[in-house]
Amino acid sequence: MLSIVRTHFWLKSLGTMGFTLVFFSAYIYLLKNPASPVVIMPLVAMDRWVGFEPTALPIYLSLWVYVSLPPLFLLTRRELVEYGVWIGSVCLVALGIFYLWPSAVPPANIDWAQYPGVAFLKGVDAAGNACPSLHVATAVFSAFWLHWLLPTVGLGRATRLLSAVWCVAIAYSTMATKQHVAVDVIAGAALGAALAWLSRARMCQRVTAAVPRRG
């Protein structure tokens, strides 16, 4: 497994950082410059069940670790580039929706000054670009790929279960930090799952066929 992680390590590391930088530039631009009036997302019963929980902030931030894991288990440049194209497609679809249909979560009626960590998050990533939740979309996309890739590097059910729990926790954290509402989470999960399955049809057969050389 370590030999796979080390293969093209700098491409994996620098590629992930470069992708994140480009994405955030577009994301923040749309956040600050909506092309049309911003729609406030509705609340549903699930939003009443999930209260504000400031201790969920580390889980929310852990997305950036989580989404960096699938590329570590890819072996060739072609696999890495194709994976980048697919997860980039998740982001592009969401950014297109944000441009055509800007959205935001309703005010939470919370004094953010009492929660400095969450207040900092709100200052950097205001609660716009809400639906679909890109946090959830990229987490779900990554969860599917980890589910498919972990067995190819000798990691079994326990690791896949941990990955699934981590993904669900990230989705929960988007609501617990009041960055998103339930509709955003559901839409983000649908987007991530749909693009993951499309990418599997194109890419995963070739990747998993390489199991012997990944052992």
CSV table of C-alpha atoms in Angstrom, one decimal:
chain,number,residue,atom,x,y,z
A,1,MET,CA,0.0,0.0,0.0
A,2,LEU,CA,2.8,2.5,0.9
A,3,SER,CA,4.4,1.9,-2.5
A,4,ILE,CA,1.1,3.0,-4.1
A,5,VAL,CA,0.8,6.1,-1.9
A,6,ARG,CA,4.4,7.1,-2.8
A,7,THR,CA,3.9,6.6,-6.5
A,8,HIS,CA,3.5,10.1,-8.1
A,9,PHE,CA,3.3,11.5,-4.6
A,10,TRP,CA,4.2,15.0,-5.6
A,11,LEU,CA,1.7,15.0,-8.5
A,12,LYS,CA,-1.0,13.8,-6.0
A,13,SER,CA,0.0,16.4,-3.4
A,14,LEU,CA,0.5,19.4,-5.7
A,15,GLY,CA,-2.4,18.5,-7.9
A,16,THR,CA,-4.8,18.4,-5.0
A,17,MET,CA,-3.5,21.8,-3.7
A,18,GLY,CA,-3.7,23.4,-7.2
A,19,PHE,CA,-7.2,22.0,-7.8
A,20,THR,CA,-8.3,23.4,-4.4
A,21,LEU,CA,-6.9,26.8,-5.1
A,22,VAL,CA,-8.5,27.1,-8.5
A,23,PHE,CA,-11.8,25.9,-7.2
A,24,PHE,CA,-11.9,28.3,-4.2
A,25,SER,CA,-11.1,31.2,-6.5
A,26,ALA,CA,-14.2,30.5,-8.6
A,27,TYR,CA,-16.3,29.6,-5.5
A,28,ILE,CA,-15.5,32.8,-3.6
A,29,TYR,CA,-16.0,34.9,-6.7
A,30,LEU,CA,-19.6,33.5,-7.2
A,31,LEU,CA,-20.2,33.9,-3.4
A,32,LYS,CA,-19.4,37.6,-3.5
A,33,ASN,CA,-20.8,38.3,-7.0
A,34,PRO,CA,-24.1,36.5,-7.4
A,35,ALA,CA,-25.5,36.9,-10.9
A,36,SER,CA,-29.1,37.3,-9.8
A,37,PRO,CA,-31.1,37.7,-6.6
A,38,VAL,CA,-30.2,35.1,-3.9
A,39,VAL,CA,-32.8,32.5,-3.1
A,40,ILE,CA,-33.2,31.6,0.6
A,41,MET,CA,-33.4,27.9,1.1
A,42,PRO,CA,-36.4,26.5,2.9
A,43,LEU,CA,-36.2,24.7,6.2
A,44,VAL,CA,-37.7,21.2,6.7
A,45,ALA,CA,-38.3,18.9,9.6
A,46,MET,CA,-34.7,17.6,9.5
A,47,ASP,CA,-33.4,21.1,10.1
A,48,ARG,CA,-35.3,21.2,13.4
A,49,TRP,CA,-33.8,17.9,14.5
A,50,VAL,CA,-30.2,19.0,13.9
A,51,GLY,CA,-29.3,21.8,16.3
A,52,PHE,CA,-26.3,24.1,16.2
A,53,GLU,CA,-23.2,22.2,17.5
A,54,PRO,CA,-19.9,24.2,17.4
A,55,THR,CA,-17.9,21.1,18.2
A,56,ALA,CA,-18.8,19.8,14.7
A,57,LEU,CA,-16.4,22.4,13.2
A,58,PRO,CA,-13.4,20.1,13.2
A,59,ILE,CA,-15.4,17.4,11.4
A,60,TYR,CA,-16.6,20.1,8.9
A,61,LEU,CA,-13.0,21.1,8.2
A,62,SER,CA,-11.8,17.5,7.9
A,63,LEU,CA,-13.4,17.3,4.5
A,64,TRP,CA,-10.1,18.6,3.0
A,65,VAL,CA,-8.3,15.6,4.4
A,66,TYR,CA,-11.1,13.2,3.4
A,67,VAL,CA,-11.2,14.3,-0.3
A,68,SER,CA,-7.4,14.0,-0.6
A,69,LEU,CA,-7.5,10.3,0.2
A,70,PRO,CA,-8.8,8.6,-3.0
A,71,PRO,CA,-6.0,10.0,-5.2
A,72,LEU,CA,-3.5,8.5,-2.8
A,73,PHE,CA,-4.6,5.0,-3.9
A,74,LEU,CA,-4.4,5.7,-7.6
A,75,LEU,CA,-1.4,4.4,-9.4
A,76,THR,CA,-0.9,5.9,-12.8
A,77,ARG,CA,-0.9,9.5,-14.2
A,78,ARG,CA,-3.9,8.6,-16.4
A,79,GLU,CA,-5.9,7.5,-13.4
A,80,LEU,CA,-5.0,10.6,-11.5
A,81,VAL,CA,-5.9,12.9,-14.3
A,82,GLU,CA,-9.2,11.1,-15.0
A,83,TYR,CA,-10.1,11.2,-11.3
A,84,GLY,CA,-9.3,14.9,-11.3
A,85,VAL,CA,-11.6,15.5,-14.3
A,86,TRP,CA,-14.5,13.7,-12.6
A,87,ILE,CA,-14.3,15.4,-9.2
A,88,GLY,CA,-13.8,18.6,-11.1
A,89,SER,CA,-17.0,17.9,-12.9
A,90,VAL,CA,-18.8,17.7,-9.6
A,91,CYS,CA,-17.5,21.1,-8.7
A,92,LEU,CA,-18.3,22.6,-12.2
A,93,VAL,CA,-21.9,21.4,-12.1
A,94,ALA,CA,-22.4,22.9,-8.6
A,95,LEU,CA,-20.7,26.2,-9.6
A,96,GLY,CA,-22.9,26.3,-12.7
A,97,ILE,CA,-26.0,26.0,-10.4
A,98,PHE,CA,-24.6,28.6,-8.1
A,99,TYR,CA,-24.2,31.0,-11.0
A,100,LEU,CA,-27.6,30.4,-12.5
A,101,TRP,CA,-29.5,30.0,-9.2
A,102,PRO,CA,-27.7,31.7,-6.3
A,103,SER,CA,-28.9,30.4,-2.9
A,104,ALA,CA,-28.2,30.9,0.8
A,105,VAL,CA,-29.3,29.5,4.1
A,106,PRO,CA,-31.7,31.5,6.3
A,107,PRO,CA,-30.2,33.5,9.2
A,108,ALA,CA,-29.6,31.2,12.1
A,109,ASN,CA,-30.3,33.7,14.9
A,110,ILE,CA,-27.0,32.8,16.7
A,111,ASP,CA,-24.5,35.2,18.2
A,112,TRP,CA,-21.5,34.0,16.3
A,113,ALA,CA,-19.2,36.1,18.5
A,114,GLN,CA,-19.6,33.5,21.2
A,115,TYR,CA,-18.1,30.9,18.9
A,116,PRO,CA,-14.9,32.3,17.5
A,117,GLY,CA,-14.0,29.2,15.4
A,118,VAL,CA,-17.4,29.1,13.7
A,119,ALA,CA,-17.4,32.9,13.4
A,120,PHE,CA,-14.1,32.7,11.5
A,121,LEU,CA,-15.6,30.1,9.2
A,122,LYS,CA,-18.6,32.4,8.5
A,123,GLY,CA,-16.2,35.2,7.7
A,124,VAL,CA,-14.3,33.1,5.1
A,125,ASP,CA,-17.2,31.0,3.8
A,126,ALA,CA,-20.4,32.9,4.2
A,127,ALA,CA,-23.5,30.8,4.1
A,128,GLY,CA,-24.1,31.3,0.4
A,129,ASN,CA,-23.6,29.0,-2.6
A,130,ALA,CA,-25.9,26.8,-0.5
A,131,CYS,CA,-27.6,24.3,-2.8
A,132,PRO,CA,-26.3,21.8,-3.6
A,133,SER,CA,-23.8,21.5,-0.8
A,134,LEU,CA,-20.4,21.1,-2.4
A,135,HIS,CA,-19.1,19.9,0.9
A,136,VAL,CA,-21.5,17.0,0.8
A,137,ALA,CA,-21.2,16.4,-2.9
A,138,THR,CA,-17.4,16.0,-2.8
A,139,ALA,CA,-17.5,14.0,0.4
A,140,VAL,CA,-20.0,11.5,-1.1
A,141,PHE,CA,-18.1,11.3,-4.4
A,142,SER,CA,-14.9,10.5,-2.4
A,143,ALA,CA,-16.8,8.0,-0.2
A,144,PHE,CA,-17.8,6.0,-3.2
A,145,TRP,CA,-14.3,6.0,-4.6
A,146,LEU,CA,-12.8,5.0,-1.3
A,147,HIS,CA,-15.3,2.2,-1.1
A,148,TRP,CA,-14.1,0.9,-4.5
A,149,LEU,CA,-10.4,1.6,-4.0
A,150,LEU,CA,-9.7,0.5,-0.4
A,151,PRO,CA,-10.0,-3.3,-1.1
A,152,THR,CA,-7.5,-2.9,-4.0
A,153,VAL,CA,-4.8,-1.9,-1.5
A,154,GLY,CA,-5.6,-4.6,1.0
A,155,LEU,CA,-7.9,-2.6,3.4
A,156,GLY,CA,-11.1,-4.4,4.3
A,157,ARG,CA,-14.6,-3.8,5.7
A,158,ALA,CA,-13.6,-2.0,8.9
A,159,THR,CA,-11.8,0.7,6.9
A,160,ARG,CA,-14.7,1.1,4.4
A,161,LEU,CA,-17.1,1.4,7.4
A,162,LEU,CA,-14.9,4.1,8.9
A,163,SER,CA,-14.9,5.9,5.6
A,164,ALA,CA,-18.7,5.8,5.4
A,165,VAL,CA,-19.1,7.0,9.0
A,166,TRP,CA,-16.6,9.9,8.2
A,167,CYS,CA,-18.7,10.9,5.2
A,168,VAL,CA,-21.9,10.9,7.1
A,169,ALA,CA,-20.3,12.9,9.9
A,170,ILE,CA,-19.1,15.5,7.4
A,171,ALA,CA,-22.7,15.8,6.0
A,172,TYR,CA,-24.0,16.1,9.5
A,173,SER,CA,-21.4,18.8,10.3
A,174,THR,CA,-22.6,21.0,7.4
A,175,MET,CA,-26.0,21.3,9.2
A,176,ALA,CA,-24.6,21.4,12.7
A,177,THR,CA,-22.5,24.4,11.9
A,178,LYS,CA,-25.5,26.0,10.1
A,179,GLN,CA,-23.6,26.2,6.8
A,180,HIS,CA,-26.3,24.2,5.1
A,181,VAL,CA,-29.9,23.1,5.5
A,182,ALA,CA,-31.3,19.6,4.8
A,183,VAL,CA,-32.3,20.4,1.2
A,184,ASP,CA,-28.7,21.4,0.4
A,185,VAL,CA,-27.4,18.2,1.9
A,186,ILE,CA,-29.8,16.0,0.0
A,187,ALA,CA,-29.0,17.8,-3.3
A,188,GLY,CA,-25.3,17.6,-2.7
A,189,ALA,CA,-25.5,13.9,-1.9
A,190,ALA,CA,-27.4,13.2,-5.1
A,191,LEU,CA,-24.9,15.2,-7.2
A,192,GLY,CA,-21.9,13.4,-5.6
A,193,ALA,CA,-23.5,9.9,-6.0
A,194,ALA,CA,-24.6,10.5,-9.6
A,195,LEU,CA,-21.1,11.7,-10.8
A,196,ALA,CA,-19.4,8.9,-8.8
A,197,TRP,CA,-21.5,6.2,-10.6
A,198,LEU,CA,-20.9,7.9,-14.0
A,199,SER,CA,-17.2,7.9,-13.3
A,200,ARG,CA,-17.3,4.3,-12.1
A,201,ALA,CA,-18.8,3.2,-15.5
A,202,ARG,CA,-15.9,5.0,-17.3
A,203,MET,CA,-13.0,4.5,-15.0
A,204,CYS,CA,-13.4,2.0,-12.1
A,205,GLN,CA,-13.3,-1.2,-14.2
A,206,ARG,CA,-9.8,-0.3,-15.4
A,207,VAL,CA,-8.6,0.8,-11.9
A,208,THR,CA,-9.9,-2.3,-10.1
A,209,ALA,CA,-8.6,-4.6,-12.8
A,210,ALA,CA,-5.1,-3.6,-11.5
A,211,VAL,CA,-5.7,-5.3,-8.1
A,212,PRO,CA,-2.7,-7.6,-8.4
A,213,ARG,CA,-0.2,-4.8,-9.0
A,214,ARG,CA,-1.6,-2.9,-6.1
A,215,GLY,CA,-1.1,-5.7,-3.6
